[in-house]
Tab-separated table of C-alpha atoms in Angstrom:
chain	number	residue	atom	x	y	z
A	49	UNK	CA	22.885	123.169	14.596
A	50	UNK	CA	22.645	126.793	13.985
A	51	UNK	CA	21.519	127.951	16.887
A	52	UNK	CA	24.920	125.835	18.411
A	53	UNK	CA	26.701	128.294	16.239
A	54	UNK	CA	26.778	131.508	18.500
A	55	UNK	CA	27.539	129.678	21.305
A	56	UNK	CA	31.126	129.217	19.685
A	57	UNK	CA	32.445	132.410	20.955
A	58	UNK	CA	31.034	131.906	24.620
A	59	UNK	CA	32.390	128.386	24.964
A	60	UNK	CA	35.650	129.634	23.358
A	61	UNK	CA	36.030	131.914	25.742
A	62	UNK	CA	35.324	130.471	28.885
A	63	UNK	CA	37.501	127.443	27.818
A	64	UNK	CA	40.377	129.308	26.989
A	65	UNK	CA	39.840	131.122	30.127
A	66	UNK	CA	40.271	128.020	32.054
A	67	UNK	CA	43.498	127.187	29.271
A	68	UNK	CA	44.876	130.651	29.751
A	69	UNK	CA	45.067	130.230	33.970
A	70	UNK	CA	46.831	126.932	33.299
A	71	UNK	CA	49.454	128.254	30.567
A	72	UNK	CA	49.671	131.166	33.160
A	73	UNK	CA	50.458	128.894	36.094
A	74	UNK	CA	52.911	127.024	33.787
A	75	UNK	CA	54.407	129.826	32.696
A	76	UNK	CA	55.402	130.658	36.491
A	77	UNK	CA	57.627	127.733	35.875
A	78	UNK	CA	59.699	129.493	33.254
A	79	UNK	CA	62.420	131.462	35.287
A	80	UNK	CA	62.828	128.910	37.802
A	81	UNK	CA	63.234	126.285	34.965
A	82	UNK	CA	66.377	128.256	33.897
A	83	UNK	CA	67.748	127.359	37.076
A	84	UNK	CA	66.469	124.398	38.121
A	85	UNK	CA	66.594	121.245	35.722
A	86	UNK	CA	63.991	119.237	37.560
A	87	UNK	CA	61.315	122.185	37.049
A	88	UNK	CA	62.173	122.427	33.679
A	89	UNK	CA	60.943	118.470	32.673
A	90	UNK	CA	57.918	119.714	34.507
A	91	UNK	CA	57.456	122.944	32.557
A	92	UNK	CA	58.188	120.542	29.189
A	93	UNK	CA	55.545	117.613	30.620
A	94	UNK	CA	52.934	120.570	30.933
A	95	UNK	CA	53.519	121.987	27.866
A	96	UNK	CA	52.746	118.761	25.834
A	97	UNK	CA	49.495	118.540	28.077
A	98	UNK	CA	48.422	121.569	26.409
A	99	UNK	CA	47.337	119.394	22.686
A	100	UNK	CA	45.001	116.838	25.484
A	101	UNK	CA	43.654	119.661	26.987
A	102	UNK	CA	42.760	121.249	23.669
A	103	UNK	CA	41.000	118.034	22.780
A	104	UNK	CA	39.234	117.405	25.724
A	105	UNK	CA	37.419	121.071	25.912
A	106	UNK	CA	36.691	120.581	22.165
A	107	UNK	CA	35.423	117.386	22.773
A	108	UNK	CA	33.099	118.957	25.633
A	109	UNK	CA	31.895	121.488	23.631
A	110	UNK	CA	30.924	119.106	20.882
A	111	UNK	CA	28.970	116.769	23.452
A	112	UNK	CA	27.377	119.195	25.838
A	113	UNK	CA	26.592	122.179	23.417
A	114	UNK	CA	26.541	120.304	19.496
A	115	UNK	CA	24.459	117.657	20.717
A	116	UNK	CA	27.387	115.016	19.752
A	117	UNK	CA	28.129	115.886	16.028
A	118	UNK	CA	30.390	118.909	14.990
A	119	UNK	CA	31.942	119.256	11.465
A	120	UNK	CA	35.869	119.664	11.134
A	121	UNK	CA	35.792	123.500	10.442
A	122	UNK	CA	33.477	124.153	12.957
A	123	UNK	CA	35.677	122.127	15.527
A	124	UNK	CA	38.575	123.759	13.764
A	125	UNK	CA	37.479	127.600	14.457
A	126	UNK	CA	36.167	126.807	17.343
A	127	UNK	CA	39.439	125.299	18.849
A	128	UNK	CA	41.430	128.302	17.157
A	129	UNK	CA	39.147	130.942	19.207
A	130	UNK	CA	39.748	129.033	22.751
A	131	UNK	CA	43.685	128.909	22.059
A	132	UNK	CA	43.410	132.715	20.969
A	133	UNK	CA	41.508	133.652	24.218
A	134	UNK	CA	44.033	131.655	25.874
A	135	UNK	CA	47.067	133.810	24.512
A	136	UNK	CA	45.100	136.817	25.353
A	137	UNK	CA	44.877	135.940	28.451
A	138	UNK	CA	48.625	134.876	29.158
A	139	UNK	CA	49.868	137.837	27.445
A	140	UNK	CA	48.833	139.645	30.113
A	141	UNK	CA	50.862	138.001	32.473
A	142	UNK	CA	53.697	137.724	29.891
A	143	UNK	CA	53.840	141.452	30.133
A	144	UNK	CA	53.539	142.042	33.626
A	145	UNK	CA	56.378	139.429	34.115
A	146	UNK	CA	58.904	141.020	31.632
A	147	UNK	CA	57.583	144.566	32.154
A	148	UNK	CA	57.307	144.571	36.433
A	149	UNK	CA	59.517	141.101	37.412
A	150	UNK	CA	62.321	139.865	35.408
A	151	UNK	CA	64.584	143.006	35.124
A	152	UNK	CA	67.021	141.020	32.403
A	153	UNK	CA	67.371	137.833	34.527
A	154	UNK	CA	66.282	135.360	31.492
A	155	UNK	CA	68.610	137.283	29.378
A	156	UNK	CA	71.438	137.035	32.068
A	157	UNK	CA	70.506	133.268	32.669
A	158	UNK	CA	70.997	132.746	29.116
A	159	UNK	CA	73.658	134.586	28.748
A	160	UNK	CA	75.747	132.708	31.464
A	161	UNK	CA	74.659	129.182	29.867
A	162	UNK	CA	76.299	130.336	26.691
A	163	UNK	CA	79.199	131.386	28.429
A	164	UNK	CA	79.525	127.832	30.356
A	165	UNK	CA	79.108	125.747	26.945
A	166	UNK	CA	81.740	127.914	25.263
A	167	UNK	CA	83.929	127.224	28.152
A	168	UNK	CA	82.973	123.513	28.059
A	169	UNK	CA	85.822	122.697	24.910
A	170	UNK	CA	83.685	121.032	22.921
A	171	UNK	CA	84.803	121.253	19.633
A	172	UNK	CA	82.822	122.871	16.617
A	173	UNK	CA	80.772	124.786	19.576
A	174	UNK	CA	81.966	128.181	18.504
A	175	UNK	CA	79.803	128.721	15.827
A	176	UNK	CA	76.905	128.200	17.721
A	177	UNK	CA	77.931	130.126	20.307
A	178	UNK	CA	78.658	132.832	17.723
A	179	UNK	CA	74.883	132.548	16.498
A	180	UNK	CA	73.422	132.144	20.246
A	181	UNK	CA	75.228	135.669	21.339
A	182	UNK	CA	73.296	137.575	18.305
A	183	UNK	CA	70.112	136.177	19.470
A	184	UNK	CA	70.915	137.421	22.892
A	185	UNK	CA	71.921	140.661	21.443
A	186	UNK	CA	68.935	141.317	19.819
A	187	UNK	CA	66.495	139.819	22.361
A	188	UNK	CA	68.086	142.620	24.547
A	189	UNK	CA	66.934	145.482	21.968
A	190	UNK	CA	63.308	144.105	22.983
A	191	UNK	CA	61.031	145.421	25.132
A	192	UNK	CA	58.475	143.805	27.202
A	193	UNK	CA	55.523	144.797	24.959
A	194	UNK	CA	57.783	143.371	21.783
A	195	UNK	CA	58.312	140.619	23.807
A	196	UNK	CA	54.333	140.255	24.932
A	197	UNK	CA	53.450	140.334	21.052
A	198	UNK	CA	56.037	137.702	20.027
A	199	UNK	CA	54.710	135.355	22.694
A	200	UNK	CA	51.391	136.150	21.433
A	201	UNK	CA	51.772	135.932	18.122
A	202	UNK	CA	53.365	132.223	18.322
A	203	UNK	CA	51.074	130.910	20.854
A	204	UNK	CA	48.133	131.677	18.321
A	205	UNK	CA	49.819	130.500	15.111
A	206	UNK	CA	50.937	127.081	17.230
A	207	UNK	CA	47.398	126.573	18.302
A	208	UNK	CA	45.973	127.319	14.992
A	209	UNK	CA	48.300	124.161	14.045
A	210	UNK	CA	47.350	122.640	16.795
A	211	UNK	CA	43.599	122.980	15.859
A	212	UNK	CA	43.885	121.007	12.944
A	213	UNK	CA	44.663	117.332	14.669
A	214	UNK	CA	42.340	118.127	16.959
A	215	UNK	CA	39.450	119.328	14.766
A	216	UNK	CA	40.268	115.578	13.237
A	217	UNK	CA	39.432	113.666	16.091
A	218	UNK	CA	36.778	115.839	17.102
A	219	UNK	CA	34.795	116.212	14.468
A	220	UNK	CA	31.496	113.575	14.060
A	221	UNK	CA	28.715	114.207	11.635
A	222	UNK	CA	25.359	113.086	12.832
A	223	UNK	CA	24.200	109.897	11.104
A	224	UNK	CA	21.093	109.772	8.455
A	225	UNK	CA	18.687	107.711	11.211
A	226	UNK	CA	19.717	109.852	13.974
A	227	UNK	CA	17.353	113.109	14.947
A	228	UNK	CA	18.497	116.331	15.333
A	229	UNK	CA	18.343	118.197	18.350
């Protein structure tokens, strides 16, 4: 089991690799979400793939390199490192995107859906509308690197949450009769 150890990194890695092209490829689905309503229930059905996906690379990495048994930390850390790589990985595109492609357009998207609910007469709405303008305001004042580290930052600290339900159903401790190795 120790020796299964420092492969943690290395299967970390190339499994968040494989997580960061598909949050990357989801993430494509973003702008044109904004937009288009059908694209956005795909965009939401591919996020909540993203907890099965986690489980099913843990659950690999426990069969093919723990020889079937992995304890709930180390299924814990491990799963923590492949959702870090992972956020690593899509940060880069994150910044590209709001550095080289969107130019404002997810502000100005948002913007104009604000203005069409406070338009819309419903009443009580103006106080949310109040609350959604200062949130634009200030996610003006950002720029794409503040943005990049935000996206980051949460991606990491929801799959460190994330970790912990799947640790759970990862985890298996080798029984007394059984050999190890």
């Amino acid at each position: 089991m120790a020796e299964n150890r420092g492969y943690i990194q290395r299967y970390a890695m190339l499994f968040g690799t494989y997580m960061g092209g598909y949050w990357i490829l989801k993430f494509i689905l973003f702008p044109l979400a904004l937009t288009i309503p059908l694209l956005s229930f795909l965009f939401i059905g591919l996020t909540l793939c993203v907890p099965f996906m986690g489980y099913y690379y843990a659950r690999m990495y426990r069969n093919q390199v723990c020889g079937g048994s992995i304890s709930f930390l180390h299924a814990w850390v491990f799963t923590v490192f492949m959702y870090m790589f992972a956020a690593l990985l899509t940060a880069v595109a994150h910044y590209i995107y709001f550095r080289f492609i969107d130019h404002g357009f997810v502000i100005s998207t948002c913007e104009i859906e604000i203005n069409n609910l406070a338009r819309s007469g419903i009443p009580g709405i103006e106080t949310y509308i109040d609350a959604y303008k200062e949130i634009l305001d200030t996610a003006r004042q950002l720029t794409p690197i503040d943005i990049t580290l935000q996206l980051i930052s949460s991606n990491v600290f929801c799959g460190a949450l994330l970790a912990f339900p799947t640790a759970l159903f990862v985890m298996r401790q080798r029984r007394q009769d059984e050999p190890a190795g």
